[in-house]
CSV table of C-alpha atoms and ligand atoms in Angstrom, one decimal:
chain,number,residue,atom,x,y,z
A,1,TYR,CA,-15.0,44.0,43.4
A,2,VAL,CA,-15.0,40.5,42.1
A,3,LYS,CA,-16.4,39.2,45.3
A,4,GLU,CA,-19.2,41.8,45.3
A,5,LYS,CA,-20.4,40.7,41.9
A,6,GLY,CA,-20.8,37.1,43.1
A,7,LYS,CA,-18.8,34.0,42.6
A,8,ASN,CA,-19.5,33.4,38.9
A,9,SER,CA,-19.9,36.9,37.5
A,10,PHE,CA,-16.2,37.5,36.6
A,11,GLN,CA,-14.1,34.9,35.1
A,12,PHE,CA,-11.0,35.3,33.0
A,13,PHE,CA,-11.6,31.9,31.4
A,14,SER,CA,-15.0,30.5,30.6
A,15,ASP,CA,-15.6,26.9,31.6
A,16,GLU,CA,-15.3,25.9,28.0
A,17,MET,CA,-11.9,27.6,27.6
A,18,ASN,CA,-10.7,26.0,30.9
A,19,HIS,CA,-11.9,22.6,29.6
A,20,GLN,CA,-10.1,23.0,26.3
A,21,PHE,CA,-6.9,24.2,27.9
A,22,TYR,CA,-6.9,21.3,30.3
A,23,ARG,CA,-7.6,18.8,27.6
A,24,LYS,CA,-4.8,20.1,25.5
A,25,MET,CA,-2.4,19.9,28.4
A,26,VAL,CA,-3.4,16.2,29.0
A,27,ILE,CA,-3.0,15.4,25.3
A,28,GLU,CA,0.5,16.9,25.3
A,29,LYS,CA,1.5,15.0,28.4
A,30,GLU,CA,0.1,11.7,27.2
A,31,LEU,CA,1.4,12.1,23.6
A,32,ARG,CA,4.9,12.2,24.9
A,33,SER,CA,4.8,8.5,25.9
A,34,ALA,CA,2.3,7.4,23.2
A,35,LEU,CA,5.1,5.9,21.1
A,36,SER,CA,6.8,4.0,23.9
A,37,ARG,CA,3.5,2.7,25.1
A,38,ASN,CA,2.6,1.4,21.6
A,39,GLU,CA,-0.6,3.5,21.5
A,40,LEU,CA,-0.2,4.5,17.9
A,41,THR,CA,-1.5,2.5,15.0
A,42,LEU,CA,-2.1,3.1,11.3
A,43,HIS,CA,-5.2,2.6,9.4
A,44,TYR,CA,-5.3,2.5,5.6
A,45,GLN,CA,-7.8,4.1,3.3
A,46,PRO,CA,-8.0,2.7,-0.3
A,47,SER,CA,-8.0,5.1,-3.2
A,48,TRP,CA,-10.0,4.2,-6.4
A,49,HIS,CA,-9.0,4.8,-10.0
A,50,LEU,CA,-12.2,6.0,-11.7
A,51,SER,CA,-11.5,4.9,-15.3
A,52,THR,CA,-10.4,1.4,-14.5
A,53,GLU,CA,-12.7,1.1,-11.5
A,54,LYS,CA,-10.0,-0.5,-9.3
A,55,VAL,CA,-8.3,0.2,-6.0
A,56,CYS,CA,-5.0,1.8,-6.9
A,57,GLY,CA,-3.4,2.8,-3.7
A,58,MET,CA,-3.9,3.6,0.0
A,59,GLU,CA,-3.3,6.4,2.5
A,60,ALA,CA,-1.8,5.7,5.9
A,61,LEU,CA,-3.8,7.5,8.6
A,62,LEU,CA,-2.6,7.7,12.2
A,63,ARG,CA,-4.8,6.5,15.0
A,64,TRP,CA,-4.2,7.0,18.7
A,65,THR,CA,-6.0,5.3,21.5
A,66,ASN,CA,-4.7,6.6,24.9
A,67,GLN,CA,-4.8,4.7,28.2
A,68,THR,CA,-6.9,7.4,29.9
A,69,LEU,CA,-8.3,9.6,27.1
A,70,GLY,CA,-9.5,6.7,24.8
A,71,PRO,CA,-9.4,7.4,21.1
A,72,VAL,CA,-8.2,10.9,20.1
A,73,SER,CA,-8.7,12.2,16.6
A,74,PRO,CA,-5.7,13.2,14.5
A,75,SER,CA,-7.2,16.6,13.8
A,76,GLU,CA,-6.9,17.1,17.6
A,77,PHE,CA,-3.5,15.6,18.4
A,78,ILE,CA,-1.5,16.3,15.2
A,79,PRO,CA,-1.5,20.1,15.8
A,80,VAL,CA,-0.3,19.4,19.4
A,81,ALA,CA,2.4,17.1,18.0
A,82,GLU,CA,3.4,19.8,15.6
A,83,GLU,CA,3.6,22.5,18.3
A,84,THR,CA,5.7,20.4,20.6
A,85,GLY,CA,8.0,18.9,18.0
A,86,LEU,CA,6.7,15.4,18.8
A,87,ILE,CA,5.7,15.2,15.1
A,88,ILE,CA,9.4,14.5,14.3
A,89,PRO,CA,9.6,11.1,16.1
A,90,ILE,CA,6.0,10.3,15.5
A,91,GLY,CA,6.3,11.1,11.8
A,92,GLU,CA,9.3,8.9,11.5
A,93,TRP,CA,7.4,6.1,13.1
A,94,VAL,CA,4.5,6.5,10.7
A,95,LEU,CA,6.8,6.4,7.7
A,96,LYS,CA,8.6,3.3,8.9
A,97,GLU,CA,5.4,1.5,9.8
A,98,ALA,CA,3.7,2.4,6.5
A,99,CYS,CA,6.7,1.2,4.5
A,100,LYS,CA,7.0,-2.0,6.5
A,101,GLN,CA,3.3,-2.8,6.0
A,102,ASN,CA,3.6,-2.1,2.3
A,103,VAL,CA,6.5,-4.4,1.9
A,104,ARG,CA,4.8,-7.1,4.0
A,105,TRP,CA,1.7,-6.9,1.7
A,106,GLN,CA,3.8,-7.1,-1.5
A,107,ARG,CA,5.8,-10.0,-0.2
A,108,ALA,CA,2.5,-11.8,0.7
A,109,GLY,CA,1.6,-11.6,-3.0
A,110,TYR,CA,-1.0,-8.8,-2.9
A,111,PRO,CA,-1.0,-6.4,-5.9
A,112,PRO,CA,1.7,-3.8,-5.3
A,113,MET,CA,0.4,-0.3,-4.8
A,114,LYS,CA,1.5,3.1,-3.6
A,115,VAL,CA,1.1,4.1,0.1
A,116,GLY,CA,0.5,7.8,0.8
A,117,VAL,CA,2.1,9.2,4.0
A,118,ASN,CA,1.1,12.6,5.4
A,119,VAL,CA,4.1,14.8,6.1
A,120,SER,CA,3.8,18.0,8.2
A,121,ILE,CA,5.6,21.1,7.4
A,122,LYS,CA,7.7,20.8,10.6
A,123,GLN,CA,9.0,17.5,9.3
A,124,LEU,CA,9.7,18.9,5.8
A,125,LEU,CA,11.7,21.7,7.3
A,126,ASP,CA,13.8,19.3,9.4
A,127,GLU,CA,17.3,19.2,8.1
A,128,SER,CA,17.5,15.4,8.1
A,129,PHE,CA,14.1,14.6,6.7
A,130,ALA,CA,15.2,13.6,3.2
A,131,CYS,CA,18.0,11.5,4.7
A,132,MET,CA,15.6,9.8,7.0
A,133,VAL,CA,13.2,9.0,4.1
A,134,LYS,CA,16.0,7.5,2.1
A,135,ASP,CA,17.2,5.5,5.1
A,136,VAL,CA,13.7,4.1,5.9
A,137,LEU,CA,13.2,3.0,2.3
A,138,LYS,CA,16.6,1.3,2.4
A,139,ARG,CA,16.0,-0.4,5.7
A,140,THR,CA,12.4,-1.6,5.0
A,141,GLY,CA,13.3,-2.6,1.4
A,142,LEU,CA,10.4,-0.6,-0.1
A,143,ASN,CA,10.9,0.6,-3.7
A,144,PRO,CA,10.5,4.4,-3.7
A,145,ASP,CA,8.0,4.0,-6.6
A,146,TYR,CA,5.5,2.8,-3.9
A,147,LEU,CA,5.8,5.8,-1.6
A,148,ASP,CA,3.8,9.0,-2.0
A,149,LEU,CA,4.5,11.9,0.4
A,150,GLU,CA,1.5,14.2,1.0
A,151,VAL,CA,2.4,17.8,1.9
A,152,THR,CA,-0.1,20.6,2.4
A,153,GLU,CA,-0.5,24.0,0.9
A,154,SER,CA,1.1,25.5,4.0
A,155,ILE,CA,4.4,25.0,2.2
A,156,ALA,CA,3.4,28.2,0.3
A,157,MET,CA,4.0,30.2,3.4
A,158,TYR,CA,7.7,29.5,3.2
A,159,GLU,CA,10.3,30.7,0.8
A,160,LEU,CA,9.6,29.3,-2.7
A,161,ASP,CA,13.3,28.4,-3.4
A,162,ILE,CA,13.8,26.6,-0.2
A,163,MET,CA,10.6,24.5,-0.6
A,164,ILE,CA,11.5,23.7,-4.2
A,165,ARG,CA,14.9,22.5,-3.1
A,166,LYS,CA,13.4,20.4,-0.3
A,167,LEU,CA,10.8,18.8,-2.6
A,168,ASN,CA,13.4,18.1,-5.3
A,169,GLU,CA,15.6,16.3,-2.7
A,170,LEU,CA,12.7,14.0,-2.1
A,171,LYS,CA,12.0,13.6,-5.8
A,172,GLU,CA,15.6,12.5,-6.3
A,173,ILE,CA,15.0,9.7,-3.9
A,174,GLY,CA,12.3,8.5,-6.3
A,175,VAL,CA,9.2,9.1,-4.3
A,176,SER,CA,6.2,11.0,-5.6
A,177,ILE,CA,4.6,14.1,-4.0
A,178,SER,CA,1.0,15.1,-3.6
A,179,MET,CA,-0.4,18.4,-2.4
A,180,ASP,CA,-3.1,17.5,0.2
A,181,ASP,CA,-6.2,19.5,1.0
A,182,PHE,CA,-5.8,21.6,-2.1
A,183,GLY,CA,-8.0,24.7,-2.2
A,184,THR,CA,-8.0,25.5,1.5
A,185,GLY,CA,-4.6,27.2,1.7
A,186,TYR,CA,-2.9,30.2,0.3
A,187,SER,CA,-0.8,28.9,-2.6
A,188,SER,CA,-0.9,31.1,-5.6
A,189,LEU,CA,-1.2,29.4,-8.9
A,190,SER,CA,2.1,30.7,-10.2
A,191,TYR,CA,3.7,29.0,-7.2
A,192,LEU,CA,2.0,25.7,-7.9
A,193,LYS,CA,3.5,25.4,-11.3
A,194,GLN,CA,7.0,25.6,-9.8
A,195,TYR,CA,6.8,22.9,-7.2
A,196,PRO,CA,7.8,19.4,-8.4
A,197,LEU,CA,4.4,17.9,-7.7
A,198,ASP,CA,2.8,14.8,-9.0
A,199,THR,CA,-0.8,15.0,-7.7
A,200,LEU,CA,-3.3,17.5,-6.4
A,201,LYS,CA,-5.7,16.2,-3.8
A,202,ILE,CA,-8.8,18.3,-3.8
A,203,ASP,CA,-10.0,19.1,-0.3
A,204,ARG,CA,-13.1,17.3,0.8
A,205,SER,CA,-14.9,20.6,1.7
A,206,PHE,CA,-15.3,21.1,-2.1
A,207,ILE,CA,-16.6,17.6,-2.7
A,208,LYS,CA,-19.3,17.6,0.0
A,209,GLY,CA,-22.7,18.1,-1.6
A,210,ILE,CA,-21.1,18.7,-5.0
A,211,SER,CA,-24.2,17.4,-6.8
A,212,SER,CA,-26.3,20.3,-5.4
A,213,HIS,CA,-23.8,23.1,-5.1
A,214,GLU,CA,-23.2,24.8,-8.5
A,215,ASP,CA,-20.3,26.9,-7.2
A,216,HIS,CA,-18.5,23.8,-5.8
A,217,LYS,CA,-19.0,22.1,-9.2
A,218,ALA,CA,-17.4,25.0,-10.9
A,219,ILE,CA,-14.4,25.1,-8.5
A,220,VAL,CA,-13.8,21.3,-8.8
A,221,MET,CA,-14.1,21.4,-12.6
A,222,SER,CA,-11.6,24.3,-12.7
A,223,ILE,CA,-9.1,22.5,-10.4
A,224,ILE,CA,-9.3,19.4,-12.5
A,225,SER,CA,-8.8,21.2,-15.8
A,226,MET,CA,-6.0,23.3,-14.3
A,227,ALA,CA,-4.3,20.2,-13.0
A,228,LYS,CA,-4.4,18.5,-16.4
A,229,HIS,CA,-2.8,21.6,-18.0
A,230,LEU,CA,0.0,21.4,-15.4
A,231,GLN,CA,0.3,17.6,-16.1
A,232,LEU,CA,-0.7,16.8,-12.5
A,233,LYS,CA,-2.9,13.9,-11.5
A,234,VAL,CA,-6.0,14.8,-9.5
A,235,THR,CA,-7.5,13.0,-6.5
A,236,ALA,CA,-10.8,14.0,-4.9
A,237,GLU,CA,-11.0,13.4,-1.2
A,238,GLY,CA,-14.1,12.8,0.9
A,239,VAL,CA,-16.3,11.2,-1.8
A,240,GLU,CA,-19.3,10.0,0.1
A,241,ASP,CA,-22.1,9.3,-2.3
A,242,MET,CA,-22.9,8.2,-5.9
A,243,GLY,CA,-23.9,11.7,-7.0
A,244,GLU,CA,-20.4,12.9,-6.1
A,245,TYR,CA,-18.9,9.8,-7.7
A,246,ASP,CA,-20.7,10.2,-11.0
A,247,PHE,CA,-19.9,13.9,-11.3
A,248,LEU,CA,-16.2,13.2,-10.7
A,249,LYS,CA,-16.2,10.4,-13.2
A,250,GLN,CA,-17.8,12.7,-15.8
A,251,THR,CA,-15.3,15.5,-15.2
A,252,GLU,CA,-12.4,13.0,-15.6
A,253,CYS,CA,-11.0,13.2,-12.2
A,254,ASP,CA,-8.3,10.5,-12.0
A,255,VAL,CA,-8.6,9.0,-8.5
A,256,ILE,CA,-11.1,9.3,-5.6
A,257,GLN,CA,-11.0,8.5,-1.9
A,258,GLY,CA,-13.8,8.5,0.5
A,259,TYR,CA,-16.5,6.6,2.4
A,260,ALA,CA,-18.2,5.9,-1.0
A,261,ILE,CA,-15.3,3.4,-1.5
A,262,SER,CA,-14.2,2.7,2.0
A,263,ARG,CA,-13.4,4.2,5.4
A,264,PRO,CA,-9.9,3.9,6.6
A,265,LEU,CA,-9.3,0.3,7.7
A,266,SER,CA,-7.1,-1.6,10.1
A,267,PRO,CA,-4.5,-3.7,8.3
A,268,ASP,CA,-6.5,-6.9,9.0
A,269,ASP,CA,-9.7,-5.3,7.6
A,270,PHE,CA,-7.8,-3.9,4.6
A,271,GLU,CA,-6.7,-7.5,3.8
A,272,LYS,CA,-10.2,-8.8,4.3
A,273,HIS,CA,-12.2,-6.2,2.6
A,274,VAL,CA,-9.9,-4.7,0.0
A,275,PHE,CA,-7.4,-7.3,-1.0
A,276,GLY,CA,-9.9,-10.1,-0.3
A,277,LYS,CA,-12.2,-8.7,-3.1
A,278,MET,CA,-9.4,-8.3,-5.7
A,279,LYS,CA,-8.5,-11.0,-8.1
A,280,LEU,CA,-5.0,-12.1,-7.4
B,301,C2E,P1,-6.0,14.1,5.3
B,301,C2E,O1,-4.6,13.7,5.1
B,301,C2E,O2,-6.6,15.1,4.4
B,301,C2E,O3,-6.8,12.8,5.4
B,301,C2E,C1,-8.1,12.6,5.0
B,301,C2E,C2,-9.1,12.6,6.2
B,301,C2E,O4,-10.4,12.6,5.7
B,301,C2E,C3,-8.9,11.5,7.2
B,301,C2E,O5,-9.2,11.9,8.5
B,301,C2E,C4,-10.0,10.5,6.7
B,301,C2E,O6,-10.4,9.6,7.6
B,301,C2E,C5,-11.1,11.5,6.3
B,301,C2E,N1,-12.0,11.0,5.3
B,301,C2E,C6,-11.7,10.1,4.3
B,301,C2E,N2,-12.8,9.9,3.5
B,301,C2E,C7,-13.8,10.7,4.0
B,301,C2E,C8,-15.2,10.9,3.6
B,301,C2E,O7,-15.7,10.3,2.7
B,301,C2E,N3,-15.9,11.8,4.4
B,301,C2E,C9,-15.3,12.4,5.5
B,301,C2E,N4,-16.1,13.2,6.2
B,301,C2E,N5,-14.0,12.2,5.9
B,301,C2E,C10,-13.3,11.3,5.1
B,301,C2E,P2,-8.4,11.6,9.7
B,301,C2E,O8,-7.9,10.2,9.6
B,301,C2E,O9,-9.2,12.0,10.9
B,301,C2E,O10,-7.1,12.5,9.6
B,301,C2E,C11,-7.3,13.9,9.6
B,301,C2E,C12,-6.0,14.6,9.2
B,301,C2E,O11,-5.0,14.4,10.1
B,301,C2E,C13,-5.4,14.1,7.9
B,301,C2E,O12,-6.1,14.8,6.8
B,301,C2E,C14,-4.0,14.6,8.0
B,301,C2E,O13,-3.9,16.0,7.7
B,301,C2E,C15,-3.7,14.4,9.5
B,301,C2E,N6,-3.0,13.2,9.7
B,301,C2E,C16,-3.5,11.9,9.8
B,301,C2E,N7,-2.4,11.0,9.9
B,301,C2E,C17,-1.3,11.8,9.9
B,301,C2E,C18,0.1,11.4,9.9
B,301,C2E,O14,0.5,10.3,10.0
B,301,C2E,N8,1.0,12.5,9.9
B,301,C2E,C19,0.5,13.8,9.7
B,301,C2E,N9,1.5,14.8,9.7
B,301,C2E,N10,-0.8,14.1,9.7
B,301,C2E,C20,-1.7,13.1,9.7
B,302,MG,MG1,-3.6,13.2,3.4
B,303,MG,MG1,-6.7,16.0,2.8
B,304,MG,MG1,-4.3,16.9,5.5
């Protein structure tokens, strides 16, 4: 039957699906040895305090350049790392590296500021996560005041009591907690109030074109005012132009992050372009 219809008339997978399947398989295989081959690095994106007009922190963002695949975006390999459990060792490496770098910069005399580290739900659910964080802080010598852990709204898919307990364990260590990509998930507002959070990071999909989208303006204004009522700080992600900047300044958003300020930078470039322009 298949033969009769000709070679290409019946395919279970389209070429596109085959290609994606194959790429994912290669990513999975290569990711397993990414750590031991030193293929992972961190870039740092500065965050900007709107009222003082100063850099006030940085977010560590993972970068992977593979020997055969070349650079692979985190939005492609992080989901694979999560599925395979590789996010546990990789996440630990990220935390260690970010803390080490922060201590190095503080010891070099640069102005101390918080580093944000993304934490996936798999890590948060790992029994030894809080212990690991405590241990990394101790071994690197970073004061917990300078570490912010970013979790996503997907924590709302798990039992409220369990998540509150997990987050409280982290708060007891002395670190702060941000909810990343806020607005894209399923957290109900009544949940939000119960998590021990410090900051809401508004997802960049709401910021994009904010100057011309009345509905996005309304959403962002509501998130900012809600956050203030809940005594949370607000960060807007993905601020790319001055129209967006001005709107967020007017609406009294606390902190912004985005290409309007800077792209994520290698440690060397961060020293040159961010610390280099600050008065020490
Ligand atoms: P995220 O935590 O929400 O990080 C912000 C993402 O937006 C970064 O993408 C950053 O490069 C990008 N970005 C920043 N400013 C702008 C802007 O003005 N315009 C646009 N269009 N994009 C901007 P990146 O580095 O590709 O990371 C994507 C996601 O991968 C992160 O989203 C985070 O969820 C995840 N990720 C990155 N590093 C790690 C990590 O170490 N651990 C875990 N678990 N996830 C990570
Ligand atoms: Mg983040
Ligand atoms: Mg985000
Ligand atoms: Mg994210």
